[in-house]
Coordinates of N, CA and C in Angstrom, one line a residue:
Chain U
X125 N -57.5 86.2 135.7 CA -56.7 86.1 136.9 C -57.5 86.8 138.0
X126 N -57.1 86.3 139.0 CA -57.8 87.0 140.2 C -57.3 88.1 140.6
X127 N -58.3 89.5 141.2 CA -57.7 90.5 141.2 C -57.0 90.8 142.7
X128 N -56.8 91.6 142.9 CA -56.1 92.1 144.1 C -57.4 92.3 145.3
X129 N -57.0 91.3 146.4 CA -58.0 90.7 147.4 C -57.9 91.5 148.6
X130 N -58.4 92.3 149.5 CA -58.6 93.0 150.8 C -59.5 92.3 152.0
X131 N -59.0 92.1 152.8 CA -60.0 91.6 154.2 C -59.7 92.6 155.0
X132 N -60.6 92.7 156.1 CA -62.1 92.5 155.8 C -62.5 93.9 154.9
X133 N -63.8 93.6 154.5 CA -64.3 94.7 153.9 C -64.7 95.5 154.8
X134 N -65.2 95.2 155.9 CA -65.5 96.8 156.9 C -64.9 96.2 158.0
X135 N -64.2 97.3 159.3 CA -64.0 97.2 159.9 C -64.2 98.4 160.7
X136 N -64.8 97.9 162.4 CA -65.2 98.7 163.2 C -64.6 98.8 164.3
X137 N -63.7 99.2 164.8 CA -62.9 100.0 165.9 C -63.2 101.3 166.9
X138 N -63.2 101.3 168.0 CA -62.7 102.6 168.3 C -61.4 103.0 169.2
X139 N -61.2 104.3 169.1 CA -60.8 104.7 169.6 C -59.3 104.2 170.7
X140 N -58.2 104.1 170.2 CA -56.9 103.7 171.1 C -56.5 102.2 170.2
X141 N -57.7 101.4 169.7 CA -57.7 100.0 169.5 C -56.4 100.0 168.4
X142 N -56.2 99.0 167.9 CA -55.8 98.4 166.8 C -56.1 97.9 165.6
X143 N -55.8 98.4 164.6 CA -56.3 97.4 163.8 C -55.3 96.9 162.8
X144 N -55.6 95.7 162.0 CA -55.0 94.8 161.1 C -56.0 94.7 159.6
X145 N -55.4 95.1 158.4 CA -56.2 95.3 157.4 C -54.9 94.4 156.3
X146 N -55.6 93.7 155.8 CA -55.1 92.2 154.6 C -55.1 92.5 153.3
X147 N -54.1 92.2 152.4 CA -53.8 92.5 151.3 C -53.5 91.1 150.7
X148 N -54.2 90.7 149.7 CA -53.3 89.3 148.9 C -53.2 90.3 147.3
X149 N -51.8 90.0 147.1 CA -51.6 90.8 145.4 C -52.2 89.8 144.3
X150 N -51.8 90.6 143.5 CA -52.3 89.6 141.8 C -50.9 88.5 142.3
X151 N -51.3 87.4 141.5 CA -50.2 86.5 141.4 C -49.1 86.7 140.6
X152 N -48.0 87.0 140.9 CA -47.0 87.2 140.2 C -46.7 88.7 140.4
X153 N -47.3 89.2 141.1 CA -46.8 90.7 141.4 C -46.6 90.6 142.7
X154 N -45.0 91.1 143.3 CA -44.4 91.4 144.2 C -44.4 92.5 145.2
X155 N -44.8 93.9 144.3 CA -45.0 95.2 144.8 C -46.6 95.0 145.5
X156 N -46.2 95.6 146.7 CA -47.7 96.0 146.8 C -47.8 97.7 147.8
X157 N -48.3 98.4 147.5 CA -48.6 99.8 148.0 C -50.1 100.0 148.7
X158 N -49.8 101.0 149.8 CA -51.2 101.1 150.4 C -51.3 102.2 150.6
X159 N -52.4 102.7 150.5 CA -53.3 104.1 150.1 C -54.5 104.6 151.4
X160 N -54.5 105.2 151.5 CA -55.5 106.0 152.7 C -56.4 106.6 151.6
X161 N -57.9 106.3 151.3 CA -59.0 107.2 151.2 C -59.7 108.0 152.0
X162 N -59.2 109.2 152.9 CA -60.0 109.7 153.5 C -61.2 110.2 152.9
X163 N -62.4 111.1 153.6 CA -63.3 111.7 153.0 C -62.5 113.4 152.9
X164 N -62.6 114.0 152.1 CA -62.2 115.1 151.8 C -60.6 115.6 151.3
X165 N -60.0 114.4 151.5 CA -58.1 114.3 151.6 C -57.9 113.8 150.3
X166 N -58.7 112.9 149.8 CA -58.2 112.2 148.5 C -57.2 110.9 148.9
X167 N -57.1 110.3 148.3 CA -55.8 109.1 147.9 C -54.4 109.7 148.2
X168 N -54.2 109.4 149.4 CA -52.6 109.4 149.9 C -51.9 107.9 150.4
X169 N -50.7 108.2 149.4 CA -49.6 106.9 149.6 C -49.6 106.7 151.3
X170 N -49.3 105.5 151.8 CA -49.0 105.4 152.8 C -47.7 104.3 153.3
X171 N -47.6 103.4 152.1 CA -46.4 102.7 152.2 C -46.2 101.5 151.0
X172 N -45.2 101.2 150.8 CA -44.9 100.5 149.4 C -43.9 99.1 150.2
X173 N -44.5 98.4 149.7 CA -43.5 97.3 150.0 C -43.1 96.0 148.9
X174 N -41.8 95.5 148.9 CA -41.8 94.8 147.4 C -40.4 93.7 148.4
X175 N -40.7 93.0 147.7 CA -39.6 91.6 148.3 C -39.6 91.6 149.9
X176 N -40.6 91.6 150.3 CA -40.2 91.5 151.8 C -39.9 93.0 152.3
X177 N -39.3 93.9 151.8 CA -38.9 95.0 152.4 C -40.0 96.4 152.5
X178 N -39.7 97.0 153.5 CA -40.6 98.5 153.2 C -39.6 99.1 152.4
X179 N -40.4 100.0 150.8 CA -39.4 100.2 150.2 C -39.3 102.1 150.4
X180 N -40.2 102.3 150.6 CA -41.1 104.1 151.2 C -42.3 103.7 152.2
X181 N -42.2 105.2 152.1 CA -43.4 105.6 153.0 C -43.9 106.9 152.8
X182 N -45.3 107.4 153.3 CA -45.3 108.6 153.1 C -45.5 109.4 154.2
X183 N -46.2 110.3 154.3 CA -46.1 111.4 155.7 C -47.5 110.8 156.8
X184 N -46.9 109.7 157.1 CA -48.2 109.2 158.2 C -47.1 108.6 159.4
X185 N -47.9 109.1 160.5 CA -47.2 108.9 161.8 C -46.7 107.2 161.9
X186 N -45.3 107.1 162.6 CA -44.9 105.6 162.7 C -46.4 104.8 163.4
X187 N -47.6 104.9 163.9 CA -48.4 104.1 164.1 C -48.8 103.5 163.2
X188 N -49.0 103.8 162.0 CA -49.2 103.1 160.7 C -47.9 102.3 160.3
X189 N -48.0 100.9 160.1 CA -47.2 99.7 159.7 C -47.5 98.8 158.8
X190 N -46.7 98.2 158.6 CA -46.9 97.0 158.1 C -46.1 95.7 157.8
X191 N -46.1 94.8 157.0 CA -44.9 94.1 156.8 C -46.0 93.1 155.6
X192 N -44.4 92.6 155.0 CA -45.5 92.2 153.0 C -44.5 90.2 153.8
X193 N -45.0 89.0 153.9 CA -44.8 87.8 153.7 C -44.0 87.0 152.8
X194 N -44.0 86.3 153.1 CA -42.7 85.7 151.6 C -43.9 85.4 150.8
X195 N -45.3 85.5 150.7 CA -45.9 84.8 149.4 C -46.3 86.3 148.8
X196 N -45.7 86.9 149.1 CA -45.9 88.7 148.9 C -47.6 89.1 149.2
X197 N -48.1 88.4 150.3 CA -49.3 89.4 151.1 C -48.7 90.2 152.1
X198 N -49.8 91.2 152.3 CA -49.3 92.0 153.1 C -49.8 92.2 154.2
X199 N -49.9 93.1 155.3 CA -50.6 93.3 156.4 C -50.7 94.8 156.7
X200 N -51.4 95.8 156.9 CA -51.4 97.4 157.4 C -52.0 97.4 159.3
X201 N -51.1 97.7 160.2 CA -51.4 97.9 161.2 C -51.6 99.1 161.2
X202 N -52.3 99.9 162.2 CA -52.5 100.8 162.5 C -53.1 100.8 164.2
X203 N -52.1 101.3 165.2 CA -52.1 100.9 166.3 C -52.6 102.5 167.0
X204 N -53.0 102.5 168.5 CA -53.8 104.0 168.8 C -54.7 104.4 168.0
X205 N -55.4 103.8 167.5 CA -56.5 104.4 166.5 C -56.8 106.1 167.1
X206 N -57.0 106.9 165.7 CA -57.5 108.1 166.4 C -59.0 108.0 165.5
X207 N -59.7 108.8 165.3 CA -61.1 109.3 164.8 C -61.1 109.3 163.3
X208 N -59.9 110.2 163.0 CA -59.0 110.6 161.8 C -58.3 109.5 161.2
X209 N -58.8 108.2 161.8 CA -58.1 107.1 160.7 C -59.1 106.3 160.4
X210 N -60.4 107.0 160.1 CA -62.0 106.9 159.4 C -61.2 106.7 158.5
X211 N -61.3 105.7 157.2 CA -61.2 105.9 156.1 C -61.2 104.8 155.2
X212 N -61.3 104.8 154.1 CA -61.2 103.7 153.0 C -59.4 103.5 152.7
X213 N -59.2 102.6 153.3 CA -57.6 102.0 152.9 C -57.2 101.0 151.4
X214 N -56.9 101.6 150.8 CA -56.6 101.0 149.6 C -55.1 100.0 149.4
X215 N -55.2 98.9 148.5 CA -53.9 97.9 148.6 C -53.7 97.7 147.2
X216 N -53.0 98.1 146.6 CA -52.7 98.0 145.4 C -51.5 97.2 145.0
X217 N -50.9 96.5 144.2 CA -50.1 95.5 143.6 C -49.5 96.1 141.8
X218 N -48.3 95.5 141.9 CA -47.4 95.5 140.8 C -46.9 94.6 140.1
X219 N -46.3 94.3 139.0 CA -45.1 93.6 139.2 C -43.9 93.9 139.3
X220 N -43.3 92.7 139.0 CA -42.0 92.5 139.6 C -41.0 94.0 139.7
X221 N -40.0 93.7 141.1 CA -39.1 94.9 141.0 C -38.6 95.1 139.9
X222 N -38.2 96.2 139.5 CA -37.6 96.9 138.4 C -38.1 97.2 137.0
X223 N -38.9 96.8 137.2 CA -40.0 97.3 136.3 C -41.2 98.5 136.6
X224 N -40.8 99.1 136.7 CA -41.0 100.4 137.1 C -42.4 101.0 136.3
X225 N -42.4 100.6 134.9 CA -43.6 101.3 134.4 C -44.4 100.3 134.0
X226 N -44.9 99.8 135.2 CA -46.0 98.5 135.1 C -47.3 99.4 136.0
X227 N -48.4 99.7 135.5 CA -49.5 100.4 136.5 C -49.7 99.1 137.8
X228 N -50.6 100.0 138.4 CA -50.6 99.2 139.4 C -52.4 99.3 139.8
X229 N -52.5 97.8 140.0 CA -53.9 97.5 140.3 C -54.7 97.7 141.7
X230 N -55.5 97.7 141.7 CA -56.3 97.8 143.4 C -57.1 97.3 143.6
X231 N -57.3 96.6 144.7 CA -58.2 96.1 145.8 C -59.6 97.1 145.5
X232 N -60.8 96.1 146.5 CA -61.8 97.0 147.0 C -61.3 97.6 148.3
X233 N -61.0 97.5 148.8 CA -60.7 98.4 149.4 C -61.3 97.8 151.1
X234 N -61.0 98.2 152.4 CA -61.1 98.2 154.0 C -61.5 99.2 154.5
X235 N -62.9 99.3 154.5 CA -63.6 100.2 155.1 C -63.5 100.5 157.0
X236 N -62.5 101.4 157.4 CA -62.1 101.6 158.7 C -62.9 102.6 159.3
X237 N -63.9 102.0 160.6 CA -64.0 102.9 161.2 C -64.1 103.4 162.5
X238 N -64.2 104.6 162.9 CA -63.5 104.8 164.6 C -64.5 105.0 165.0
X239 N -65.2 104.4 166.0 CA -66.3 104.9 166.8 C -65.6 105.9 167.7
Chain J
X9 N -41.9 117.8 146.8 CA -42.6 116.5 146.4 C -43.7 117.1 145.1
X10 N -44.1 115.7 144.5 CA -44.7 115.5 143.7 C -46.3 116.0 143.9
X11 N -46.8 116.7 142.9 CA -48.7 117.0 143.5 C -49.2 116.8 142.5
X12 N -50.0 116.6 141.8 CA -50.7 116.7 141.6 C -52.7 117.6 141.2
X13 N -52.7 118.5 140.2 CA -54.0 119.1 140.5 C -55.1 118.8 139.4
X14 N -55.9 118.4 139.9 CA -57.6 118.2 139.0 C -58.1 119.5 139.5
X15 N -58.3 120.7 138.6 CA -58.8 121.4 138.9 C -60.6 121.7 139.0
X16 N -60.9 120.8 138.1 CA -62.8 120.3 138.1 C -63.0 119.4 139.4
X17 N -63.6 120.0 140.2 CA -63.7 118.9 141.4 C -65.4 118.2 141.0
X18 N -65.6 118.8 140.1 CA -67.5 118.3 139.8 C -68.0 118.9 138.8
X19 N -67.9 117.4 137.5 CA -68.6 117.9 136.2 C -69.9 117.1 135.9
X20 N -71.0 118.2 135.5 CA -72.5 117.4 135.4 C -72.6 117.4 133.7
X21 N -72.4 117.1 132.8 CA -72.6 117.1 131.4 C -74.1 115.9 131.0
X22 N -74.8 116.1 130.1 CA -75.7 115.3 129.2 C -75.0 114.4 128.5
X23 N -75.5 113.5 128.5 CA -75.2 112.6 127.4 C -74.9 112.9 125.9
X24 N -73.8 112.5 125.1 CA -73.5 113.1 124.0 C -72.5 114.4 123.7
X25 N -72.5 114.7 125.3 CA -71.5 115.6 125.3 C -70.2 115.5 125.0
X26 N -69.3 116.4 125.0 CA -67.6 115.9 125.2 C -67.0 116.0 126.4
X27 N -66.2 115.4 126.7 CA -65.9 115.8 128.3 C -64.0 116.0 127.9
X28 N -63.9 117.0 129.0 CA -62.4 117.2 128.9 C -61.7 117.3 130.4
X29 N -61.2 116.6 131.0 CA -61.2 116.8 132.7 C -59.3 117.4 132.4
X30 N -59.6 118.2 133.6 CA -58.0 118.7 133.3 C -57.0 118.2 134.6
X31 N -55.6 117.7 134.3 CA -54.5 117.5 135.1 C -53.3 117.8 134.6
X32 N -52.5 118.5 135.9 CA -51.6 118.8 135.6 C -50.5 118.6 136.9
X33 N -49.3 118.0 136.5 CA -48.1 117.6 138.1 C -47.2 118.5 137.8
X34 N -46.8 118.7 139.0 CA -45.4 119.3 139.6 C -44.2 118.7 139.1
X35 N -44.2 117.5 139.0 CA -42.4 116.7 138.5 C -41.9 117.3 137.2
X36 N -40.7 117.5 137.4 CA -40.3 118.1 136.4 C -39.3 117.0 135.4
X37 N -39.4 115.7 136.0 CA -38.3 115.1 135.7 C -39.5 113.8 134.9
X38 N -38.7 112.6 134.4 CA -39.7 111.3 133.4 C -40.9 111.3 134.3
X39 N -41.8 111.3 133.6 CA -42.4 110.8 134.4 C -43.8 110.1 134.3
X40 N -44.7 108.8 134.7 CA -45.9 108.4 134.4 C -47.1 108.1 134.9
X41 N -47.6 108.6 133.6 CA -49.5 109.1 133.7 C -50.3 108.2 133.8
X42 N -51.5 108.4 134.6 CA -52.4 107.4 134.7 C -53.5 108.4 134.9
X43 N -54.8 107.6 134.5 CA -56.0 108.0 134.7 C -56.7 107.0 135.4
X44 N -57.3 106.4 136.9 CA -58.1 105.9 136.7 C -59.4 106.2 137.3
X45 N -60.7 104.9 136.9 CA -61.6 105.6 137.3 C -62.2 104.6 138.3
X46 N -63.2 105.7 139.0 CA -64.1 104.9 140.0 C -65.0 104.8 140.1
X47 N -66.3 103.7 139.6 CA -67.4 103.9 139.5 C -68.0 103.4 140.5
X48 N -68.9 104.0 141.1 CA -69.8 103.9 142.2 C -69.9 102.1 142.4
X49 N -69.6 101.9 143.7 CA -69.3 101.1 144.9 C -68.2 100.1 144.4
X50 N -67.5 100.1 143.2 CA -66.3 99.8 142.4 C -65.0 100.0 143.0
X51 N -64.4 98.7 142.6 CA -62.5 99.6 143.0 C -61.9 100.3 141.9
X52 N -61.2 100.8 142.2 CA -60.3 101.6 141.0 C -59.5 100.9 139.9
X53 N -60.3 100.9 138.4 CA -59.5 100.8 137.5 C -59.0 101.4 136.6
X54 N -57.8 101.3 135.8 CA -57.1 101.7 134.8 C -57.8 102.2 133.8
X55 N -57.7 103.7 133.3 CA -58.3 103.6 132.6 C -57.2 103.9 130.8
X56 N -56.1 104.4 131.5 CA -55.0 104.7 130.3 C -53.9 104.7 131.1
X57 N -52.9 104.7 130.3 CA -51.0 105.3 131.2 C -50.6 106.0 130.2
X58 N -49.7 106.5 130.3 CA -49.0 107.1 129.3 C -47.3 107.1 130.4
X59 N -46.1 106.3 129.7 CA -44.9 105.9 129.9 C -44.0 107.0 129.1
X60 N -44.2 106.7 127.4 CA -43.1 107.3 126.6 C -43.9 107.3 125.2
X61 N -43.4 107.8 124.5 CA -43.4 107.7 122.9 C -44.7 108.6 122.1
X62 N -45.9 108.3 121.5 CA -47.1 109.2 121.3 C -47.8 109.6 122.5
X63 N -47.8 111.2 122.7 CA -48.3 111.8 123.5 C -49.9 111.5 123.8
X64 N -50.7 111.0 122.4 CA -51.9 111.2 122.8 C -52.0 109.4 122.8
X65 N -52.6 109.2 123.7 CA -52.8 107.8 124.6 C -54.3 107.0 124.3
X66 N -55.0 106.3 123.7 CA -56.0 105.9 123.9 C -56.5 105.1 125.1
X67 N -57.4 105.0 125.8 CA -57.8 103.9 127.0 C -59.0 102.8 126.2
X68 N -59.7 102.7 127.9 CA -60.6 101.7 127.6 C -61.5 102.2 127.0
X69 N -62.7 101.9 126.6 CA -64.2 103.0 126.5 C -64.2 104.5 126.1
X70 N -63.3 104.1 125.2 CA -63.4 105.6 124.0 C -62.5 107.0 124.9
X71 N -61.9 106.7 125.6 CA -61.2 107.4 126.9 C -59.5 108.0 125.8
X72 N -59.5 108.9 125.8 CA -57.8 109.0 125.5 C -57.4 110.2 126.1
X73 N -56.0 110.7 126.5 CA -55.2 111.9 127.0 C -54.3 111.7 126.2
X74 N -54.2 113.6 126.2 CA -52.9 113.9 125.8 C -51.7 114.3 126.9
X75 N -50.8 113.9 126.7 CA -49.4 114.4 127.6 C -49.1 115.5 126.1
X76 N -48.9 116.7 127.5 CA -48.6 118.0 126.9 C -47.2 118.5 127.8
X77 N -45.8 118.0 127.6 CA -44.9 118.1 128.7 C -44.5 120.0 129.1
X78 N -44.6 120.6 128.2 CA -44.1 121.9 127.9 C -45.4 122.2 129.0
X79 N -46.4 121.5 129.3 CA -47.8 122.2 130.4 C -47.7 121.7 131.2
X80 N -46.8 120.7 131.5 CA -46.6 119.9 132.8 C -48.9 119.1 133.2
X81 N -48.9 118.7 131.8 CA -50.6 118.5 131.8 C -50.8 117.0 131.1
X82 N -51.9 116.6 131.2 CA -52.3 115.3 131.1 C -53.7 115.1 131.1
X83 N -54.7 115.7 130.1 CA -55.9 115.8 130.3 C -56.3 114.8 129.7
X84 N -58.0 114.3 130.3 CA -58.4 113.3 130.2 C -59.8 113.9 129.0
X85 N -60.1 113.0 127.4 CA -61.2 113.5 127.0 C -62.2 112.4 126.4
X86 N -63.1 112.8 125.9 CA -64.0 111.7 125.6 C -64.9 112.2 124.3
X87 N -65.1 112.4 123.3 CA -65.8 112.8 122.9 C -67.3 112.7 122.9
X88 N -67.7 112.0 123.4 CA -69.4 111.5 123.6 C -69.5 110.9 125.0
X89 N -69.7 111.4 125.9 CA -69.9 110.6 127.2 C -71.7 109.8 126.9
X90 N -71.4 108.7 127.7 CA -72.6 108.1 128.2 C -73.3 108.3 129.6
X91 N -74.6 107.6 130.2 CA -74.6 107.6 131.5 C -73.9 106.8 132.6
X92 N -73.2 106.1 131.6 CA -72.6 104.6 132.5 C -71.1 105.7 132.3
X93 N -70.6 106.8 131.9 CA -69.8 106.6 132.8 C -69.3 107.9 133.2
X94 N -70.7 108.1 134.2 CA -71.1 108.5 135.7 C -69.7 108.1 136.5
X95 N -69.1 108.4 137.5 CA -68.1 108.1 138.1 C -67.0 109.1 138.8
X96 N -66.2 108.7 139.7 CA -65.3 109.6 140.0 C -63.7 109.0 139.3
X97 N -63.0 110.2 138.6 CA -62.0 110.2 137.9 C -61.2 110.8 138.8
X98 N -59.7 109.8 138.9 CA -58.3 110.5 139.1 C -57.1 110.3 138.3
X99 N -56.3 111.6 138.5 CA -55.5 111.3 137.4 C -54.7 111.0 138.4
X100 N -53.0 110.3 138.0 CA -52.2 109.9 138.8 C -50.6 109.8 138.3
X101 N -49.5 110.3 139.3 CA -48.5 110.6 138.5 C -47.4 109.8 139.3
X102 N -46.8 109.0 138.2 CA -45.7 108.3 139.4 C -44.1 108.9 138.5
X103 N -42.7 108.7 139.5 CA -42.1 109.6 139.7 C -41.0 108.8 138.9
X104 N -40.0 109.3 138.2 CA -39.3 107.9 137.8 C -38.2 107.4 138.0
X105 N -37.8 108.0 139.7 CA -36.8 107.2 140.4 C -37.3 106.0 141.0
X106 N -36.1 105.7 141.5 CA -36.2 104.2 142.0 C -37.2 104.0 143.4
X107 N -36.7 105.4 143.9 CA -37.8 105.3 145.5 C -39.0 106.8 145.4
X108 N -39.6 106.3 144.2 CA -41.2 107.1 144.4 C -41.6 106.3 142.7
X109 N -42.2 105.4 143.1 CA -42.9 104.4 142.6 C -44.1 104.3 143.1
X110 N -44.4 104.8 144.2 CA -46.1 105.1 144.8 C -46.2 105.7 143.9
X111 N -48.2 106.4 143.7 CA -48.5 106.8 142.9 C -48.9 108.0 143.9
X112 N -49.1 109.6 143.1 CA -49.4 111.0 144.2 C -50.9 111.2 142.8
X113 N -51.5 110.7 143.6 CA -52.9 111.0 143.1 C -53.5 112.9 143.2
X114 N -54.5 113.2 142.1 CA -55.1 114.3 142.0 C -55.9 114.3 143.3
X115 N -57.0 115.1 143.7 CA -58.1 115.0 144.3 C -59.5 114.5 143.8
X116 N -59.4 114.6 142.6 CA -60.2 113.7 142.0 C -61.5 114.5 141.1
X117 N -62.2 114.1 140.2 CA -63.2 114.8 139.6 C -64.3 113.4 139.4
X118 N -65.3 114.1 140.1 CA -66.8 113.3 140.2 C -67.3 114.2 138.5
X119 N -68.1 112.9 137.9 CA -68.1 113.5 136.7 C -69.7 112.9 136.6
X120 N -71.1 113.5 137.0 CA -72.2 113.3 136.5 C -72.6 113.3 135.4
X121 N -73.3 112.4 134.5 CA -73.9 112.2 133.5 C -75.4 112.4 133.2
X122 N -75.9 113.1 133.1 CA -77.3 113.1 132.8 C -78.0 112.0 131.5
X123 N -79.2 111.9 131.7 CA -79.3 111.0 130.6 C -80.3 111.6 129.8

């Protein structure tokens, strides 16, 4: 099966811009969660979304967004770019709700960067 | 909230060695283990979980942890590492309510292999 898909692989921004980073899940998984790899920070949650809904979030300013499609892809905006949103963004996938102890797979990953 | 600590941020071992990476979370409540790994310019895979039932877990590639609940711990061992598996390891701990289903990742341990 095909794994969990990210566009683009790098992207180059600066400063104030916007950006839009793409997620397609495994097929049949509904959940999909997104992850910030900074350099030095480690893997922090940044938002989970499953059926259409945001279902959390973690401690990242409302400029960070998103919204998951009815074919359960997703999208991560991040609007005002600062310097500090350098990072490897991670999109990871599940299945279905309520199944709770299903791991969850990942993308390569959206190389973001702020000039 | 939930944390997570890898206290080895950088292990260099020889080939043939044993490796033992240490993690330990904060949740005091159900909760599930994951190991995965990242091997250079790779995305992150699975390498074990641990949900419920026998504490000690086997993975992929000779990989197993034990869940030690009374240590709030989940160490990752190997008895014979190779050079292939050079790589950065994290452990990962998801929460077992209904709204912390993200995963709160370690910081991570880069694990050098010499050959």
């Amino acid at each position: 099966e095909a794994g969990v898909t990210q566009s683009p692989t790098h992207l180059i921004k600066t400063r104030g811009q916007q950006a839009t980073l793409r997620c397609s899940p495994i097929s049949g998984h509904t959940s999909v969660y997104w992850y910030q790899q900074a350099l030095g920070l480690g893997l922090q949650f940044l938002l989970w979304y499953d059926e259409g809904e945001e279902r959390n979030r973690g401690n990242f300013p409302p400029r960070f967004s998103g919204r998951q499609f009815p074919n359960y892809s997703s999208e991560l905006n991040v609007n005002a770019l600062e310097l500090e949103d350098s990072a490897l963004y991670l999109c990871a996938s599940s299945p279905l709700q309520g199944r709770s102890n299903q791991p969850q797979h990942f993308g390569d990953g959206t190389r973001l960067s702020i000039l | 909230a939930q944390s997570v600590s890898q206290h080895n941020h950088h292990v260099i071992l020889s080939e043939a060695a044993s490796l033992e990476l240490g993690c330990n979370y904060s949740y005091g409540g159900t909760v599930n283990l994951f190991w995965y790994v990242q091997y250079p310019g790779q995305h992150l895979q699975l390498l074990l979980k641990y949900f419920s039932g026998d504490p000690l877990v086997k993975g992929i590639k000779g990989f197993e942890a034990e869940f030690i609940k009374s240590k709030f711990s989940f160490n990752l061992r190997k008895p014979s590492v190779q050079w292939s598996d050079t790589a950065e390891y994290f452990c990962a701990v998801k929460g077992g309510s209904g709204s912390a289903r993200q995963l709160t990742f370690g910081s991570g341990t880069q694990l050098t292999v010499l050959p």
